[in-house]
């Protein structure tokens, strides 16, 4: 009888161990401030984004950078018209893929003109800031890697597209001024 319970316990433990190999969520992923998907102009982009993003995509907002909003606006390409930058999570079966996209309005319709895959398991920072002092904001993306480690990607508009300008590692919360002064 004891052997039966031991075998059952080992089988259940093995099954739980095999099925529990997914990366756990961090407290920062679980506790977020409420975000609004309405920009300063009062436009609601939820309907537009649902049509442009993959089914089941979830917008991500950062508590740093653009103050919990899931959409950042700025004139990235220098044409005098603001583009919208969104970071979202795409759920494919059990895997989640982090992505960022830049949307541009042309003839009253929004279109994705650029996107990239993120890395790590969460978003630490997202925003638009002019770090190259060229008068146009760059896309700043900080990805959570775990154990307080983060990766920073800065994308700059060059030759009618966004190009990776620099990639850096940082610990804790992003101090953008400190990062800019070390470039």
PDB file of C-alpha atoms in Angstrom:
ATOM      1  CA  UNK A   1       0.000   0.000   0.000  1.00  0.00           C
ATOM      2  CA  UNK A   2       2.862   2.387   0.840  1.00  0.00           C
ATOM      3  CA  UNK A   3       4.533   1.667  -2.522  1.00  0.00           C
ATOM      4  CA  UNK A   4       1.296   2.576  -4.317  1.00  0.00           C
ATOM      5  CA  UNK A   5       1.185   5.999  -2.607  1.00  0.00           C
ATOM      6  CA  UNK A   6       4.876   6.621  -3.296  1.00  0.00           C
ATOM      7  CA  UNK A   7       4.453   5.750  -6.985  1.00  0.00           C
ATOM      8  CA  UNK A   8       1.359   7.943  -7.255  1.00  0.00           C
ATOM      9  CA  UNK A   9       3.200  10.819  -5.564  1.00  0.00           C
ATOM     10  CA  UNK A  10       6.171  10.487  -7.907  1.00  0.00           C
ATOM     11  CA  UNK A  11       3.932  10.419 -10.985  1.00  0.00           C
ATOM     12  CA  UNK A  12       1.966  13.500  -9.869  1.00  0.00           C
ATOM     13  CA  UNK A  13       5.158  15.358  -8.938  1.00  0.00           C
ATOM     14  CA  UNK A  14       6.733  14.487 -12.299  1.00  0.00           C
ATOM     15  CA  UNK A  15       3.676  15.686 -14.219  1.00  0.00           C
ATOM     16  CA  UNK A  16       3.547  18.955 -12.289  1.00  0.00           C
ATOM     17  CA  UNK A  17       7.258  19.501 -12.783  1.00  0.00           C
ATOM     18  CA  UNK A  18       7.087  18.845 -16.547  1.00  0.00           C
ATOM     19  CA  UNK A  19       4.070  21.137 -17.045  1.00  0.00           C
ATOM     20  CA  UNK A  20       5.441  23.914 -14.845  1.00  0.00           C
ATOM     21  CA  UNK A  21       8.402  24.876 -17.044  1.00  0.00           C
ATOM     22  CA  UNK A  22       6.998  28.235 -18.088  1.00  0.00           C
ATOM     23  CA  UNK A  23       8.718  31.436 -16.889  1.00  0.00           C
ATOM     24  CA  UNK A  24       6.727  32.898 -13.969  1.00  0.00           C
ATOM     25  CA  UNK A  25       5.390  36.439 -14.118  1.00  0.00           C
ATOM     26  CA  UNK A  26       7.224  39.102 -12.186  1.00  0.00           C
ATOM     27  CA  UNK A  27       5.391  41.318  -9.702  1.00  0.00           C
ATOM     28  CA  UNK A  28       5.874  44.228 -12.134  1.00  0.00           C
ATOM     29  CA  UNK A  29       3.969  42.278 -14.807  1.00  0.00           C
ATOM     30  CA  UNK A  30       1.142  41.526 -12.389  1.00  0.00           C
ATOM     31  CA  UNK A  31       0.747  44.971 -10.799  1.00  0.00           C
ATOM     32  CA  UNK A  32       0.346  47.774 -13.316  1.00  0.00           C
ATOM     33  CA  UNK A  33      -1.201  51.183 -13.045  1.00  0.00           C
ATOM     34  CA  UNK A  34      -4.324  51.709 -15.139  1.00  0.00           C
ATOM     35  CA  UNK A  35      -3.562  52.817 -18.657  1.00  0.00           C
ATOM     36  CA  UNK A  36      -5.558  54.901 -21.043  1.00  0.00           C
ATOM     37  CA  UNK A  37      -5.624  54.372 -24.774  1.00  0.00           C
ATOM     38  CA  UNK A  38      -6.815  57.909 -25.499  1.00  0.00           C
ATOM     39  CA  UNK A  39      -4.202  60.406 -26.640  1.00  0.00           C
ATOM     40  CA  UNK A  40      -4.041  64.140 -25.826  1.00  0.00           C
ATOM     41  CA  UNK A  41      -6.225  64.848 -28.864  1.00  0.00           C
ATOM     42  CA  UNK A  42      -9.053  62.727 -27.402  1.00  0.00           C
ATOM     43  CA  UNK A  43      -8.809  60.065 -30.118  1.00  0.00           C
ATOM     44  CA  UNK A  44      -9.599  56.478 -29.125  1.00  0.00           C
ATOM     45  CA  UNK A  45      -7.207  54.078 -30.865  1.00  0.00           C
ATOM     46  CA  UNK A  46      -8.605  50.820 -29.445  1.00  0.00           C
ATOM     47  CA  UNK A  47     -10.735  50.165 -32.512  1.00  0.00           C
ATOM     48  CA  UNK A  48      -7.905  51.035 -34.889  1.00  0.00           C
ATOM     49  CA  UNK A  49      -5.386  48.910 -33.011  1.00  0.00           C
ATOM     50  CA  UNK A  50      -7.679  45.887 -32.846  1.00  0.00           C
ATOM     51  CA  UNK A  51      -7.832  45.899 -36.638  1.00  0.00           C
ATOM     52  CA  UNK A  52      -4.061  46.349 -37.074  1.00  0.00           C
ATOM     53  CA  UNK A  53      -2.649  44.098 -34.353  1.00  0.00           C
ATOM     54  CA  UNK A  54      -2.903  40.293 -34.335  1.00  0.00           C
ATOM     55  CA  UNK A  55      -5.942  38.698 -32.701  1.00  0.00           C
ATOM     56  CA  UNK A  56      -5.482  38.355 -28.949  1.00  0.00           C
ATOM     57  CA  UNK A  57      -2.710  40.974 -28.754  1.00  0.00           C
ATOM     58  CA  UNK A  58      -2.539  42.835 -25.442  1.00  0.00           C
ATOM     59  CA  UNK A  59      -1.172  46.375 -25.231  1.00  0.00           C
ATOM     60  CA  UNK A  60       1.606  46.857 -22.691  1.00  0.00           C
ATOM     61  CA  UNK A  61       2.196  50.064 -20.794  1.00  0.00           C
ATOM     62  CA  UNK A  62       5.257  51.020 -18.825  1.00  0.00           C
ATOM     63  CA  UNK A  63       5.168  52.641 -15.420  1.00  0.00           C
ATOM     64  CA  UNK A  64       8.288  54.485 -16.588  1.00  0.00           C
ATOM     65  CA  UNK A  65       8.619  56.574 -19.726  1.00  0.00           C
ATOM     66  CA  UNK A  66       5.107  57.459 -20.820  1.00  0.00           C
ATOM     67  CA  UNK A  67       3.421  57.229 -17.394  1.00  0.00           C
ATOM     68  CA  UNK A  68       1.438  54.024 -17.790  1.00  0.00           C
ATOM     69  CA  UNK A  69       0.003  54.871 -21.209  1.00  0.00           C
ATOM     70  CA  UNK A  70       0.181  52.108 -23.771  1.00  0.00           C
ATOM     71  CA  UNK A  71       0.546  54.488 -26.745  1.00  0.00           C
ATOM     72  CA  UNK A  72       3.240  57.149 -27.236  1.00  0.00           C
ATOM     73  CA  UNK A  73       2.931  59.923 -29.799  1.00  0.00           C
ATOM     74  CA  UNK A  74       5.710  61.880 -31.492  1.00  0.00           C
ATOM     75  CA  UNK A  75       7.009  63.002 -34.864  1.00  0.00           C
ATOM     76  CA  UNK A  76       9.617  60.274 -35.329  1.00  0.00           C
ATOM     77  CA  UNK A  77      10.151  60.784 -39.077  1.00  0.00           C
ATOM     78  CA  UNK A  78      10.272  64.607 -38.983  1.00  0.00           C
ATOM     79  CA  UNK A  79       7.352  65.236 -41.367  1.00  0.00           C
ATOM     80  CA  UNK A  80       5.420  67.393 -38.890  1.00  0.00           C
ATOM     81  CA  UNK A  81       2.782  64.707 -38.185  1.00  0.00           C
ATOM     82  CA  UNK A  82       2.878  62.582 -35.017  1.00  0.00           C
ATOM     83  CA  UNK A  83       3.250  58.831 -35.316  1.00  0.00           C
ATOM     84  CA  UNK A  84       2.004  56.405 -32.649  1.00  0.00           C
ATOM     85  CA  UNK A  85       4.272  53.851 -30.987  1.00  0.00           C
ATOM     86  CA  UNK A  86       2.735  50.828 -29.239  1.00  0.00           C
ATOM     87  CA  UNK A  87       4.238  47.897 -27.393  1.00  0.00           C
ATOM     88  CA  UNK A  88       2.167  44.750 -27.211  1.00  0.00           C
ATOM     89  CA  UNK A  89       2.248  41.119 -26.266  1.00  0.00           C
ATOM     90  CA  UNK A  90       1.213  38.533 -28.801  1.00  0.00           C
ATOM     91  CA  UNK A  91       0.104  35.199 -27.337  1.00  0.00           C
ATOM     92  CA  UNK A  92       0.849  32.222 -29.530  1.00  0.00           C
ATOM     93  CA  UNK A  93      -0.284  29.079 -27.736  1.00  0.00           C
ATOM     94  CA  UNK A  94       1.811  29.077 -24.534  1.00  0.00           C
ATOM     95  CA  UNK A  95       4.551  31.400 -25.804  1.00  0.00           C
ATOM     96  CA  UNK A  96       4.247  35.140 -25.511  1.00  0.00           C
ATOM     97  CA  UNK A  97       6.076  37.374 -27.928  1.00  0.00           C
ATOM     98  CA  UNK A  98       6.799  40.997 -27.091  1.00  0.00           C
ATOM     99  CA  UNK A  99       6.621  43.439 -29.989  1.00  0.00           C
ATOM    100  CA  UNK A 100       6.784  47.165 -30.637  1.00  0.00           C
ATOM    101  CA  UNK A 101       5.225  48.872 -33.637  1.00  0.00           C
ATOM    102  CA  UNK A 102       5.172  52.354 -35.157  1.00  0.00           C
ATOM    103  CA  UNK A 103       1.906  53.482 -36.731  1.00  0.00           C
ATOM    104  CA  UNK A 104       1.530  56.342 -39.191  1.00  0.00           C
ATOM    105  CA  UNK A 105      -1.629  58.056 -40.297  1.00  0.00           C
ATOM    106  CA  UNK A 106      -2.042  58.466 -44.039  1.00  0.00           C
ATOM    107  CA  UNK A 107      -5.305  59.779 -45.540  1.00  0.00           C
ATOM    108  CA  UNK A 108      -7.150  59.413 -42.197  1.00  0.00           C
ATOM    109  CA  UNK A 109      -6.113  55.717 -41.887  1.00  0.00           C
ATOM    110  CA  UNK A 110      -3.499  54.319 -39.536  1.00  0.00           C
ATOM    111  CA  UNK A 111      -1.001  51.731 -40.787  1.00  0.00           C
ATOM    112  CA  UNK A 112       1.886  49.876 -39.189  1.00  0.00           C
ATOM    113  CA  UNK A 113       5.035  51.144 -40.904  1.00  0.00           C
ATOM    114  CA  UNK A 114       7.574  49.375 -38.666  1.00  0.00           C
ATOM    115  CA  UNK A 115       7.655  46.656 -36.041  1.00  0.00           C
ATOM    116  CA  UNK A 116      10.230  44.695 -34.091  1.00  0.00           C
ATOM    117  CA  UNK A 117      10.350  41.814 -31.657  1.00  0.00           C
ATOM    118  CA  UNK A 118      11.269  42.542 -28.091  1.00  0.00           C
ATOM    119  CA  UNK A 119      13.345  40.319 -25.882  1.00  0.00           C
ATOM    120  CA  UNK A 120      13.106  39.221 -22.288  1.00  0.00           C
ATOM    121  CA  UNK A 121       9.799  38.647 -20.572  1.00  0.00           C
ATOM    122  CA  UNK A 122       8.381  42.104 -19.919  1.00  0.00           C
ATOM    123  CA  UNK A 123       8.447  45.816 -20.630  1.00  0.00           C
ATOM    124  CA  UNK A 124      10.398  48.076 -18.273  1.00  0.00           C
ATOM    125  CA  UNK A 125      10.357  51.307 -20.287  1.00  0.00           C
ATOM    126  CA  UNK A 126       8.741  52.623 -23.450  1.00  0.00           C
ATOM    127  CA  UNK A 127       8.871  56.155 -24.734  1.00  0.00           C
ATOM    128  CA  UNK A 128       9.860  58.637 -27.394  1.00  0.00           C
ATOM    129  CA  UNK A 129      12.784  60.919 -26.522  1.00  0.00           C
ATOM    130  CA  UNK A 130      15.293  62.874 -28.601  1.00  0.00           C
ATOM    131  CA  UNK A 131      18.569  61.320 -27.437  1.00  0.00           C
ATOM    132  CA  UNK A 132      20.599  62.155 -30.578  1.00  0.00           C
ATOM    133  CA  UNK A 133      19.764  65.896 -30.423  1.00  0.00           C
ATOM    134  CA  UNK A 134      18.592  65.940 -34.038  1.00  0.00           C
ATOM    135  CA  UNK A 135      15.195  67.463 -33.220  1.00  0.00           C
ATOM    136  CA  UNK A 136      13.290  64.172 -33.689  1.00  0.00           C
ATOM    137  CA  UNK A 137      12.451  61.672 -30.957  1.00  0.00           C
ATOM    138  CA  UNK A 138      13.938  58.200 -30.984  1.00  0.00           C
ATOM    139  CA  UNK A 139      12.071  55.082 -29.877  1.00  0.00           C
ATOM    140  CA  UNK A 140      13.348  53.963 -26.469  1.00  0.00           C
ATOM    141  CA  UNK A 141      12.462  50.413 -25.386  1.00  0.00           C
ATOM    142  CA  UNK A 142      13.612  48.845 -22.113  1.00  0.00           C
ATOM    143  CA  UNK A 143      13.000  45.098 -21.821  1.00  0.00           C
ATOM    144  CA  UNK A 144      12.932  43.194 -18.501  1.00  0.00           C
ATOM    145  CA  UNK A 145      15.353  40.278 -18.514  1.00  0.00           C
ATOM    146  CA  UNK A 146      15.068  39.114 -14.884  1.00  0.00           C
ATOM    147  CA  UNK A 147      16.928  39.565 -11.597  1.00  0.00           C
ATOM    148  CA  UNK A 148      16.925  43.352 -12.060  1.00  0.00           C
ATOM    149  CA  UNK A 149      18.714  43.094 -15.417  1.00  0.00           C
ATOM    150  CA  UNK A 150      17.263  44.986 -18.374  1.00  0.00           C
ATOM    151  CA  UNK A 151      18.118  45.561 -22.009  1.00  0.00           C
ATOM    152  CA  UNK A 152      17.706  48.896 -23.781  1.00  0.00           C
ATOM    153  CA  UNK A 153      17.092  49.347 -27.504  1.00  0.00           C
ATOM    154  CA  UNK A 154      17.147  52.807 -29.085  1.00  0.00           C
ATOM    155  CA  UNK A 155      15.833  53.121 -32.639  1.00  0.00           C
ATOM    156  CA  UNK A 156      16.519  56.159 -34.842  1.00  0.00           C
ATOM    157  CA  UNK A 157      14.794  57.246 -38.059  1.00  0.00           C
ATOM    158  CA  UNK A 158      17.283  56.927 -40.951  1.00  0.00           C
ATOM    159  CA  UNK A 159      16.687  56.574 -44.695  1.00  0.00           C
ATOM    160  CA  UNK A 160      12.872  56.364 -44.372  1.00  0.00           C
ATOM    161  CA  UNK A 161      12.945  53.585 -41.760  1.00  0.00           C
ATOM    162  CA  UNK A 162      13.832  52.941 -38.154  1.00  0.00           C
ATOM    163  CA  UNK A 163      17.278  51.489 -37.505  1.00  0.00           C
ATOM    164  CA  UNK A 164      18.733  50.185 -34.256  1.00  0.00           C
ATOM    165  CA  UNK A 165      20.967  53.033 -33.061  1.00  0.00           C
ATOM    166  CA  UNK A 166      22.291  51.398 -29.911  1.00  0.00           C
ATOM    167  CA  UNK A 167      21.719  48.475 -27.576  1.00  0.00           C
ATOM    168  CA  UNK A 168      22.737  48.698 -23.909  1.00  0.00           C
ATOM    169  CA  UNK A 169      22.272  46.767 -20.661  1.00  0.00           C
ATOM    170  CA  UNK A 170      21.208  48.369 -17.399  1.00  0.00           C
ATOM    171  CA  UNK A 171      20.151  47.346 -13.900  1.00  0.00           C
ATOM    172  CA  UNK A 172      17.086  48.482 -11.996  1.00  0.00           C
ATOM    173  CA  UNK A 173      14.963  51.290 -13.359  1.00  0.00           C
ATOM    174  CA  UNK A 174      16.163  53.129 -16.445  1.00  0.00           C
ATOM    175  CA  UNK A 175      17.930  56.430 -15.809  1.00  0.00           C
ATOM    176  CA  UNK A 176      17.778  57.780 -19.359  1.00  0.00           C
ATOM    177  CA  UNK A 177      19.856  60.890 -18.566  1.00  0.00           C
ATOM    178  CA  UNK A 178      22.668  58.713 -17.201  1.00  0.00           C
ATOM    179  CA  UNK A 179      22.549  56.430 -20.271  1.00  0.00           C
ATOM    180  CA  UNK A 180      22.581  59.407 -22.681  1.00  0.00           C
ATOM    181  CA  UNK A 181      25.631  60.961 -20.974  1.00  0.00           C
ATOM    182  CA  UNK A 182      27.602  57.701 -21.354  1.00  0.00           C
ATOM    183  CA  UNK A 183      27.029  57.549 -25.136  1.00  0.00           C
TER     184      UNK A 183
END
